Each structure stands twice: as C-alpha cells, then as structure tokens.
PDB file of C-alpha atoms in Angstrom:
ATOM      1  CA  MET A   1      50.643  27.870  31.529  1.00  0.00           C
ATOM      2  CA  LEU A   2      54.336  27.743  32.441  1.00  0.00           C
ATOM      3  CA  LEU A   3      55.130  25.592  29.396  1.00  0.00           C
ATOM      4  CA  ALA A   4      53.178  27.949  27.146  1.00  0.00           C
ATOM      5  CA  THR A   5      55.195  30.873  28.517  1.00  0.00           C
ATOM      6  CA  ILE A   6      58.459  29.016  27.913  1.00  0.00           C
ATOM      7  CA  GLY A   7      57.416  28.245  24.333  1.00  0.00           C
ATOM      8  CA  PHE A   8      56.455  31.869  23.713  1.00  0.00           C
ATOM      9  CA  VAL A   9      59.759  33.150  25.106  1.00  0.00           C
ATOM     10  CA  ALA A  10      61.728  30.611  23.034  1.00  0.00           C
ATOM     11  CA  THR A  11      59.925  31.739  19.881  1.00  0.00           C
ATOM     12  CA  VAL A  12      60.576  35.411  20.667  1.00  0.00           C
ATOM     13  CA  LEU A  13      64.250  34.716  21.367  1.00  0.00           C
ATOM     14  CA  TYR A  14      64.675  32.864  18.057  1.00  0.00           C
ATOM     15  CA  PHE A  15      63.160  35.767  16.118  1.00  0.00           C
ATOM     16  CA  THR A  16      65.213  38.247  18.140  1.00  0.00           C
ATOM     17  CA  GLY A  17      68.352  36.281  17.290  1.00  0.00           C
ATOM     18  CA  GLY A  18      67.464  36.454  13.593  1.00  0.00           C
ATOM     19  CA  ALA A  19      66.917  40.211  13.880  1.00  0.00           C
ATOM     20  CA  LEU A  20      70.261  40.688  15.637  1.00  0.00           C
ATOM     21  CA  LEU A  21      71.980  38.712  12.898  1.00  0.00           C
ATOM     22  CA  MET A  22      70.370  40.891  10.237  1.00  0.00           C
ATOM     23  CA  GLN A  23      71.513  43.976  12.103  1.00  0.00           C
ATOM     24  CA  ARG A  24      75.085  42.646  12.238  1.00  0.00           C
ATOM     25  CA  LEU A  25      75.029  41.892   8.525  1.00  0.00           C
ATOM     26  CA  ARG A  26      73.765  45.362   7.668  1.00  0.00           C
ATOM     27  CA  LEU A  27      76.455  46.893   9.853  1.00  0.00           C
ATOM     28  CA  ALA A  28      79.124  44.839   8.090  1.00  0.00           C
ATOM     29  CA  ALA A  29      77.680  45.820   4.695  1.00  0.00           C
ATOM     30  CA  ALA A  30      78.079  49.463   5.663  1.00  0.00           C
ATOM     31  CA  GLY A  31      81.735  48.857   6.462  1.00  0.00           C
ATOM     32  CA  GLY A  32      81.352  48.690  10.231  1.00  0.00           C
ATOM     33  CA  SER A  33      82.141  45.906  12.668  1.00  0.00           C
ATOM     34  CA  ALA A  34      80.067  44.458  15.477  1.00  0.00           C
ATOM     35  CA  SER A  35      81.219  45.075  19.035  1.00  0.00           C
ATOM     36  CA  ILE A  36      82.044  42.376  21.553  1.00  0.00           C
ATOM     37  CA  ARG A  37      78.958  43.397  23.505  1.00  0.00           C
ATOM     38  CA  SER A  38      76.690  42.792  20.503  1.00  0.00           C
ATOM     39  CA  ARG A  39      78.312  39.397  19.934  1.00  0.00           C
ATOM     40  CA  ILE A  40      77.684  38.442  23.564  1.00  0.00           C
ATOM     41  CA  ALA A  41      74.084  39.631  23.272  1.00  0.00           C
ATOM     42  CA  LEU A  42      73.550  37.609  20.095  1.00  0.00           C
ATOM     43  CA  PHE A  43      74.898  34.343  21.454  1.00  0.00           C
ATOM     44  CA  SER A  44      73.146  34.846  24.794  1.00  0.00           C
ATOM     45  CA  VAL A  45      69.797  35.226  23.040  1.00  0.00           C
ATOM     46  CA  TRP A  46      70.563  32.338  20.685  1.00  0.00           C
ATOM     47  CA  GLY A  47      71.740  30.067  23.508  1.00  0.00           C
ATOM     48  CA  GLY A  48      68.699  30.926  25.614  1.00  0.00           C
ATOM     49  CA  ALA A  49      66.388  30.016  22.734  1.00  0.00           C
ATOM     50  CA  ILE A  50      68.140  26.664  22.308  1.00  0.00           C
ATOM     51  CA  LEU A  51      67.870  25.815  26.017  1.00  0.00           C
ATOM     52  CA  LEU A  52      64.177  26.722  26.205  1.00  0.00           C
ATOM     53  CA  HIS A  53      63.491  24.856  22.962  1.00  0.00           C
ATOM     54  CA  ALA A  54      65.187  21.771  24.436  1.00  0.00           C
ATOM     55  CA  LEU A  55      62.892  21.999  27.458  1.00  0.00           C
ATOM     56  CA  ILE A  56      59.840  22.166  25.176  1.00  0.00           C
ATOM     57  CA  ILE A  57      60.999  19.122  23.207  1.00  0.00           C
ATOM     58  CA  TYR A  58      61.614  17.137  26.391  1.00  0.00           C
ATOM     59  CA  SER A  59      58.272  18.111  27.919  1.00  0.00           C
ATOM     60  CA  PHE A  60      56.257  17.218  24.826  1.00  0.00           C
ATOM     61  CA  SER A  61      58.121  14.198  23.467  1.00  0.00           C
ATOM     62  CA  PHE A  62      60.018  12.483  26.292  1.00  0.00           C
ATOM     63  CA  ALA A  63      58.653  13.465  29.706  1.00  0.00           C
ATOM     64  CA  PRO A  64      56.243  10.993  31.397  1.00  0.00           C
ATOM     65  CA  GLY A  65      52.686  12.072  30.722  1.00  0.00           C
ATOM     66  CA  GLY A  66      53.636  14.205  27.729  1.00  0.00           C
ATOM     67  CA  PRO A  67      51.607  14.034  24.513  1.00  0.00           C
ATOM     68  CA  GLY A  68      54.414  12.199  22.682  1.00  0.00           C
ATOM     69  CA  MET A  69      56.316  12.971  19.505  1.00  0.00           C
ATOM     70  CA  GLY A  70      54.058  13.844  16.606  1.00  0.00           C
ATOM     71  CA  VAL A  71      54.855  15.179  13.167  1.00  0.00           C
ATOM     72  CA  PHE A  72      55.408  18.718  14.427  1.00  0.00           C
ATOM     73  CA  GLY A  73      57.540  17.357  17.259  1.00  0.00           C
ATOM     74  CA  ILE A  74      59.831  15.703  14.717  1.00  0.00           C
ATOM     75  CA  VAL A  75      60.093  18.927  12.714  1.00  0.00           C
ATOM     76  CA  SER A  76      60.726  20.893  15.923  1.00  0.00           C
ATOM     77  CA  MET A  77      63.518  18.542  17.002  1.00  0.00           C
ATOM     78  CA  THR A  78      65.126  18.790  13.571  1.00  0.00           C
ATOM     79  CA  ALA A  79      65.031  22.594  13.776  1.00  0.00           C
ATOM     80  CA  TRP A  80      66.561  22.418  17.263  1.00  0.00           C
ATOM     81  CA  ILE A  81      69.436  20.247  16.020  1.00  0.00           C
ATOM     82  CA  ILE A  82      70.035  22.741  13.192  1.00  0.00           C
ATOM     83  CA  ALA A  83      70.070  25.637  15.666  1.00  0.00           C
ATOM     84  CA  VAL A  84      72.541  23.811  17.936  1.00  0.00           C
ATOM     85  CA  PHE A  85      74.999  22.917  15.169  1.00  0.00           C
ATOM     86  CA  LEU A  86      74.824  26.397  13.691  1.00  0.00           C
ATOM     87  CA  PHE A  87      75.400  27.921  17.135  1.00  0.00           C
ATOM     88  CA  LEU A  88      78.483  25.774  17.796  1.00  0.00           C
ATOM     89  CA  TRP A  89      79.995  26.396  14.362  1.00  0.00           C
ATOM     90  CA  SER A  90      79.324  30.121  14.571  1.00  0.00           C
ATOM     91  CA  LEU A  91      81.501  30.407  17.659  1.00  0.00           C
ATOM     92  CA  ASN A  92      84.627  29.931  15.523  1.00  0.00           C
ATOM     93  CA  HIS A  93      83.468  30.300  11.902  1.00  0.00           C
ATOM     94  CA  PRO A  94      81.677  33.167  10.111  1.00  0.00           C
ATOM     95  CA  ILE A  95      78.668  30.997   9.316  1.00  0.00           C
ATOM     96  CA  HIS A  96      76.180  32.695  11.620  1.00  0.00           C
ATOM     97  CA  VAL A  97      74.664  34.583   8.680  1.00  0.00           C
ATOM     98  CA  LEU A  98      72.657  31.432   7.901  1.00  0.00           C
ATOM     99  CA  GLY A  99      70.805  32.004  11.148  1.00  0.00           C
ATOM    100  CA  ILE A 100      68.927  34.909   9.544  1.00  0.00           C
ATOM    101  CA  VAL A 101      66.762  32.249   7.895  1.00  0.00           C
ATOM    102  CA  LEU A 102      67.190  29.261  10.188  1.00  0.00           C
ATOM    103  CA  LEU A 103      66.564  30.898  13.576  1.00  0.00           C
ATOM    104  CA  PRO A 104      63.120  32.297  12.672  1.00  0.00           C
ATOM    105  CA  PHE A 105      62.324  28.881  11.153  1.00  0.00           C
ATOM    106  CA  ALA A 106      63.172  27.254  14.480  1.00  0.00           C
ATOM    107  CA  GLY A 107      60.925  29.779  16.209  1.00  0.00           C
ATOM    108  CA  VAL A 108      58.052  28.862  13.907  1.00  0.00           C
ATOM    109  CA  THR A 109      58.500  25.149  14.695  1.00  0.00           C
ATOM    110  CA  VAL A 110      58.318  25.899  18.432  1.00  0.00           C
ATOM    111  CA  ALA A 111      55.071  27.814  17.924  1.00  0.00           C
ATOM    112  CA  LEU A 112      53.617  25.023  15.795  1.00  0.00           C
ATOM    113  CA  GLU A 113      54.580  22.359  18.315  1.00  0.00           C
ATOM    114  CA  MET A 114      52.996  24.358  21.124  1.00  0.00           C
ATOM    115  CA  ALA A 115      49.808  25.002  19.166  1.00  0.00           C
ATOM    116  CA  LEU A 116      49.344  21.611  17.522  1.00  0.00           C
ATOM    117  CA  ALA A 117      50.814  19.103  19.982  1.00  0.00           C
ATOM    118  CA  GLY A 118      48.456  16.158  20.191  1.00  0.00           C
ATOM    119  CA  ALA A 119      46.650  17.162  16.999  1.00  0.00           C
ATOM    120  CA  THR A 120      48.765  14.841  14.859  1.00  0.00           C
ATOM    121  CA  PRO A 121      49.444  11.107  15.178  1.00  0.00           C
ATOM    122  CA  MET A 122      52.070  10.159  17.745  1.00  0.00           C
ATOM    123  CA  VAL A 123      55.083   8.016  16.946  1.00  0.00           C
ATOM    124  CA  ASP A 124      54.995   4.923  19.099  1.00  0.00           C
ATOM    125  CA  VAL A 125      57.903   3.860  21.311  1.00  0.00           C
ATOM    126  CA  MET A 126      60.814   2.711  19.165  1.00  0.00           C
ATOM    127  CA  GLU A 127      63.377   0.022  19.764  1.00  0.00           C
ATOM    128  CA  PRO A 128      66.881   1.300  20.683  1.00  0.00           C
ATOM    129  CA  GLY A 129      68.284   0.407  17.261  1.00  0.00           C
ATOM    130  CA  LEU A 130      65.526   2.225  15.403  1.00  0.00           C
ATOM    131  CA  ARG A 131      65.847   5.168  17.799  1.00  0.00           C
ATOM    132  CA  ALA A 132      69.574   5.434  17.011  1.00  0.00           C
ATOM    133  CA  HIS A 133      68.867   5.196  13.287  1.00  0.00           C
ATOM    134  CA  THR A 134      66.226   7.931  13.533  1.00  0.00           C
ATOM    135  CA  LEU A 135      68.507  10.231  15.524  1.00  0.00           C
ATOM    136  CA  LEU A 136      71.384   9.797  13.068  1.00  0.00           C
ATOM    137  CA  SER A 137      68.996  10.466  10.179  1.00  0.00           C
ATOM    138  CA  MET A 138      67.760  13.671  11.811  1.00  0.00           C
ATOM    139  CA  ILE A 139      71.315  14.875  12.455  1.00  0.00           C
ATOM    140  CA  ALA A 140      72.300  14.137   8.851  1.00  0.00           C
ATOM    141  CA  PHE A 141      69.245  15.964   7.514  1.00  0.00           C
ATOM    142  CA  SER A 142      69.918  18.914   9.818  1.00  0.00           C
ATOM    143  CA  LEU A 143      73.547  19.265   8.726  1.00  0.00           C
ATOM    144  CA  LEU A 144      72.698  18.941   5.048  1.00  0.00           C
ATOM    145  CA  THR A 145      69.915  21.516   5.458  1.00  0.00           C
ATOM    146  CA  ILE A 146      72.564  23.955   6.683  1.00  0.00           C
ATOM    147  CA  ALA A 147      74.708  22.965   3.690  1.00  0.00           C
ATOM    148  CA  ALA A 148      71.814  23.613   1.286  1.00  0.00           C
ATOM    149  CA  ILE A 149      71.227  27.112   2.704  1.00  0.00           C
ATOM    150  CA  GLN A 150      74.971  27.736   2.500  1.00  0.00           C
ATOM    151  CA  ALA A 151      74.946  26.574  -1.135  1.00  0.00           C
ATOM    152  CA  VAL A 152      72.131  28.996  -2.029  1.00  0.00           C
ATOM    153  CA  LEU A 153      73.992  31.851  -0.367  1.00  0.00           C
ATOM    154  CA  LEU A 154      77.185  30.828  -2.178  1.00  0.00           C
ATOM    155  CA  ALA A 155      75.341  30.811  -5.508  1.00  0.00           C
ATOM    156  CA  VAL A 156      73.979  34.323  -4.911  1.00  0.00           C
ATOM    157  CA  GLN A 157      77.401  35.570  -3.864  1.00  0.00           C
ATOM    158  CA  ASN A 158      79.109  33.919  -6.835  1.00  0.00           C
ATOM    159  CA  ARG A 159      76.615  35.360  -9.325  1.00  0.00           C
ATOM    160  CA  SER A 160      76.872  38.855  -7.863  1.00  0.00           C
ATOM    161  CA  LEU A 161      80.654  38.837  -8.031  1.00  0.00           C
ATOM    162  CA  HIS A 162      80.711  37.518 -11.591  1.00  0.00           C
ATOM    163  CA  ASN A 163      78.262  40.215 -12.664  1.00  0.00           C
ATOM    164  CA  HIS A 164      80.439  42.809 -10.921  1.00  0.00           C
ATOM    165  CA  ARG A 165      77.421  43.965  -8.906  1.00  0.00           C
ATOM    166  CA  PRO A 166      78.140  42.893  -5.328  1.00  0.00           C
ATOM    167  CA  GLY A 167      75.513  44.534  -3.152  1.00  0.00           C
ATOM    168  CA  GLY A 168      76.142  45.698   0.365  1.00  0.00           C
ATOM    169  CA  LEU A 169      74.974  42.471   1.967  1.00  0.00           C
ATOM    170  CA  ILE A 170      77.080  40.380  -0.420  1.00  0.00           C
ATOM    171  CA  ARG A 171      80.171  42.420   0.417  1.00  0.00           C
ATOM    172  CA  ALA A 172      79.512  41.693   4.091  1.00  0.00           C
ATOM    173  CA  LEU A 173      79.819  37.944   3.559  1.00  0.00           C
ATOM    174  CA  PRO A 174      83.110  36.062   4.053  1.00  0.00           C
ATOM    175  CA  PRO A 175      85.334  35.636   0.970  1.00  0.00           C
ATOM    176  CA  LEU A 176      84.056  33.250  -1.708  1.00  0.00           C
ATOM    177  CA  SER A 177      86.851  30.763  -1.042  1.00  0.00           C
ATOM    178  CA  MET A 178      85.957  30.631   2.643  1.00  0.00           C
ATOM    179  CA  MET A 179      82.255  30.173   1.862  1.00  0.00           C
ATOM    180  CA  ASP A 180      83.158  27.329  -0.492  1.00  0.00           C
ATOM    181  CA  SER A 181      85.409  25.690   2.100  1.00  0.00           C
ATOM    182  CA  MET A 182      82.723  25.922   4.792  1.00  0.00           C
ATOM    183  CA  LEU A 183      80.182  24.371   2.431  1.00  0.00           C
ATOM    184  CA  PHE A 184      82.255  21.237   1.924  1.00  0.00           C
ATOM    185  CA  HIS A 185      83.133  21.077   5.609  1.00  0.00           C
ATOM    186  CA  ILE A 186      79.421  20.910   6.448  1.00  0.00           C
ATOM    187  CA  ILE A 187      78.681  18.465   3.629  1.00  0.00           C
ATOM    188  CA  GLY A 188      81.485  16.207   4.839  1.00  0.00           C
ATOM    189  CA  TRP A 189      80.007  15.939   8.330  1.00  0.00           C
ATOM    190  CA  GLY A 190      76.499  15.527   6.950  1.00  0.00           C
ATOM    191  CA  PHE A 191      77.730  12.726   4.703  1.00  0.00           C
ATOM    192  CA  VAL A 192      79.335  10.956   7.680  1.00  0.00           C
ATOM    193  CA  PHE A 193      76.069  11.002   9.634  1.00  0.00           C
ATOM    194  CA  LEU A 194      74.037  10.009   6.570  1.00  0.00           C
ATOM    195  CA  THR A 195      76.345   7.040   6.052  1.00  0.00           C
ATOM    196  CA  ALA A 196      75.981   6.070   9.709  1.00  0.00           C
ATOM    197  CA  ALA A 197      72.192   6.365   9.428  1.00  0.00           C
ATOM    198  CA  LEU A 198      72.111   4.057   6.407  1.00  0.00           C
ATOM    199  CA  ILE A 199      74.402   1.527   8.098  1.00  0.00           C
ATOM    200  CA  THR A 200      72.261   1.414  11.246  1.00  0.00           C
ATOM    201  CA  GLY A 201      69.226   1.076   8.976  1.00  0.00           C
ATOM    202  CA  ILE A 202      70.543  -2.346   7.941  1.00  0.00           C
ATOM    203  CA  PHE A 203      70.147  -3.580  11.525  1.00  0.00           C
ATOM    204  CA  VAL A 204      66.559  -2.332  11.824  1.00  0.00           C
ATOM    205  CA  TRP A 205      65.473  -3.411   8.348  1.00  0.00           C
ATOM    206  CA  ASP A 206      62.452  -5.344   9.643  1.00  0.00           C
ATOM    207  CA  ASP A 207      61.205  -2.282  11.521  1.00  0.00           C
ATOM    208  CA  VAL A 208      61.697  -0.101   8.460  1.00  0.00           C
ATOM    209  CA  MET A 209      59.719  -2.525   6.296  1.00  0.00           C
ATOM    210  CA  THR A 210      56.984  -2.852   8.945  1.00  0.00           C
ATOM    211  CA  ARG A 211      56.537   0.911   8.950  1.00  0.00           C
ATOM    212  CA  SER A 212      56.333   1.006   5.139  1.00  0.00           C
ATOM    213  CA  LEU A 213      59.380   3.293   4.912  1.00  0.00           C
ATOM    214  CA  MET A 214      61.067   1.539   1.987  1.00  0.00           C
ATOM    215  CA  HIS A 215      60.662   4.693  -0.108  1.00  0.00           C
ATOM    216  CA  LYS A 216      62.679   6.616   2.496  1.00  0.00           C
ATOM    217  CA  VAL A 217      65.555   4.162   2.168  1.00  0.00           C
ATOM    218  CA  VAL A 218      65.557   4.393  -1.632  1.00  0.00           C
ATOM    219  CA  PHE A 219      65.555   8.206  -1.713  1.00  0.00           C
ATOM    220  CA  ALA A 220      68.141   8.423   1.084  1.00  0.00           C
ATOM    221  CA  VAL A 221      70.452   6.050  -0.807  1.00  0.00           C
ATOM    222  CA  ILE A 222      70.084   8.175  -3.955  1.00  0.00           C
ATOM    223  CA  ALA A 223      70.958  11.262  -1.885  1.00  0.00           C
ATOM    224  CA  TRP A 224      73.974   9.409  -0.449  1.00  0.00           C
ATOM    225  CA  PHE A 225      75.276   8.644  -3.952  1.00  0.00           C
ATOM    226  CA  VAL A 226      74.778  12.263  -5.039  1.00  0.00           C
ATOM    227  CA  PHE A 227      76.792  13.572  -2.078  1.00  0.00           C
ATOM    228  CA  ALA A 228      79.400  10.822  -2.535  1.00  0.00           C
ATOM    229  CA  ILE A 229      79.898  11.885  -6.167  1.00  0.00           C
ATOM    230  CA  LEU A 230      80.080  15.526  -5.093  1.00  0.00           C
ATOM    231  CA  LEU A 231      82.757  14.839  -2.465  1.00  0.00           C
ATOM    232  CA  PHE A 232      84.712  12.668  -4.905  1.00  0.00           C
ATOM    233  CA  GLY A 233      84.505  15.415  -7.526  1.00  0.00           C
ATOM    234  CA  ARG A 234      85.718  17.930  -4.975  1.00  0.00           C
ATOM    235  CA  PHE A 235      88.776  15.978  -3.885  1.00  0.00           C
ATOM    236  CA  ARG A 236      89.603  14.476  -7.288  1.00  0.00           C
ATOM    237  CA  PHE A 237      88.731  17.319  -9.672  1.00  0.00           C
ATOM    238  CA  GLY A 238      88.399  20.331  -7.379  1.00  0.00           C
ATOM    239  CA  TRP A 239      84.708  20.925  -8.018  1.00  0.00           C
ATOM    240  CA  ARG A 240      83.476  24.249  -6.665  1.00  0.00           C
ATOM    241  CA  GLY A 241      81.197  27.118  -7.559  1.00  0.00           C
ATOM    242  CA  ARG A 242      78.094  26.439  -9.617  1.00  0.00           C
ATOM    243  CA  LYS A 243      78.776  22.734 -10.040  1.00  0.00           C
ATOM    244  CA  ALA A 244      79.129  22.248  -6.292  1.00  0.00           C
ATOM    245  CA  VAL A 245      75.933  24.229  -5.669  1.00  0.00           C
ATOM    246  CA  ARG A 246      73.940  22.186  -8.204  1.00  0.00           C
ATOM    247  CA  TRP A 247      75.077  18.847  -6.778  1.00  0.00           C
ATOM    248  CA  THR A 248      74.470  19.999  -3.211  1.00  0.00           C
ATOM    249  CA  LEU A 249      70.929  21.112  -3.944  1.00  0.00           C
ATOM    250  CA  ALA A 250      70.227  17.961  -5.963  1.00  0.00           C
ATOM    251  CA  GLY A 251      71.344  15.731  -3.090  1.00  0.00           C
ATOM    252  CA  PHE A 252      69.360  17.772  -0.606  1.00  0.00           C
ATOM    253  CA  ALA A 253      66.255  17.571  -2.798  1.00  0.00           C
ATOM    254  CA  TRP A 254      66.375  13.760  -2.677  1.00  0.00           C
ATOM    255  CA  LEU A 255      66.861  13.926   1.072  1.00  0.00           C
ATOM    256  CA  VAL A 256      63.844  16.222   1.442  1.00  0.00           C
ATOM    257  CA  VAL A 257      61.723  13.740  -0.514  1.00  0.00           C
ATOM    258  CA  ALA A 258      62.850  10.974   1.867  1.00  0.00           C
ATOM    259  CA  TYR A 259      62.278  13.096   4.971  1.00  0.00           C
ATOM    260  CA  VAL A 260      58.935  14.614   3.987  1.00  0.00           C
ATOM    261  CA  GLY A 261      57.755  11.265   2.669  1.00  0.00           C
ATOM    262  CA  SER A 262      58.490   9.725   6.056  1.00  0.00           C
ATOM    263  CA  LEU A 263      56.453  12.425   7.807  1.00  0.00           C
ATOM    264  CA  VAL A 264      53.561  11.764   5.439  1.00  0.00           C
ATOM    265  CA  ILE A 265      53.709   8.058   6.283  1.00  0.00           C
ATOM    266  CA  VAL A 266      53.702   8.918   9.979  1.00  0.00           C
ATOM    267  CA  GLU A 267      50.691  11.171   9.412  1.00  0.00           C
ATOM    268  CA  MET A 268      48.769   8.535   7.487  1.00  0.00           C
ATOM    269  CA  MET A 269      49.647   5.298   9.234  1.00  0.00           C
ATOM    270  CA  MET A 270      50.366   5.953  12.894  1.00  0.00           C
ATOM    271  CA  PRO A 271      47.384   5.637  15.210  1.00  0.00           C
ATOM    272  CA  ALA A 272      46.019   8.860  16.688  1.00  0.00           C
TER     273      ALA A 272
END
C-alpha cells in the first residue's frame, strides 16, 4: 500500500510539474516573467517526483524480493534518466520547456510500472559488463530523446519565424541561435554515451549474440554514423536549422528501432 501511494504521488507530481511548466510558458508568451517563488515551486515538485520515481525503480527492479525489471521497468528507468538530465540542465539553461512533454510521459511510465509490474517477462541478472553496456545505452537513448524533442521544437520555431507568424508560445522560447546551440550540446553528450555503449558492447559480444540482439547492434551503429555525420557537418560546414533537424530525427529514428526492437526481444524471449 505504501509503495502504491508513493507511485501515485510521483505520477501526480510529474503531471503537476508539466502543468507548472505550461503555466510558465504561457506567462512568458504574454510578456510576463516567472517569479523566484514559482521557480522554487517548479523544481521542488520536479525534484520530488524524481526522488519518488527512483524509490519505485529501486523497489521494483533492484530490491531483494522485488518483481525484477520487466519491459515497463526498462521504459520507466529510461524516463527517469530523461527527467534527471532535463532537471539538471534546466537549472542553468532555458531547456525546461521540454518538460511539458517529457514530465507527463515520465508520470505515465510510473503508473504503467505500478500497474503492470510482474505482468511482463523479467530480465535475468546480467553480468557486470553487460550491465554497464545496458546502462550506457539507456543514458545515450535518454539524452538523444531529449535532443529529438528539442529538434522538433526548433523546427516549429524556425518555421514560425520564417513565415513571420510567431505565436505567443513561440515568442516565449529562447532565441533560435540558443535553441540550436542547446540542440548540439545535447547531441554531443548523447553521442559520447552512444560511443561508449558501442565500445562496451564489444566486450560483451557473446552475451549480445546469446540474447539475439544483433539487430540492436546494427541499428545502433547506423544511428551512430548518422549522428557522427551530423556533428561533422556542424563543425565543418556549420549545419543548422532544417538540415540539423532532419539528421537529428533520422538518427533518433534508427535508435528507436534498436531500442524498441530490444524490448520486443525481451518480451518474446525472456522467461516469465
């Protein structure tokens, strides 16, 4: 009962955080500015949701006697990592607007994990090397998910400005140059973790093959090349705007195929 209450509160806090972010954005669109008190309230709610979510993840996936990490546990942990990175970046960068979408998503994953824990196959205990590879992969996917949402927002902002019809919410966003800079900052870190994940994958190759995850490796490598080309184009030719958005979303699409494909394999092949 206590764990169910914690999960419910975490879900409510995530949705409340998303609502507070929407309120801040509307205020900025109207030409106003959020007070220090509202900022403290936002990050208090957001931080509380993260802490409670961490407790849920530990209780379900790592604590002795817990049901173990199933498909929804993996999705929940990924959402938690996204929420943590976004929280930390938002302390010093105007990137918190992405939380309007990502915080409610994290809340949904908490609810699903609470409701469906034990209903999906559990991932068996992994060797340390495979555990490190999996964690690096989840961090890379989380960072590049944030980058993909940022790219979509950048595309909307860019189109609105070029059509000379910037709506109120668009005017509330940071300048286009800052949005572009933040996008490549996030992609850079995501690329570092994706590279590390692929390198560690070399040392657990036998485990990867045993688990029939060869397709994940192939799609992840394709995604790596897409992001590598994008970063090279940025630093060599100054790619930005629509071209940067297209390459970002293309790389993320390949990564989604690798990630979702892995979850399907877990669903189909792991023992119940």
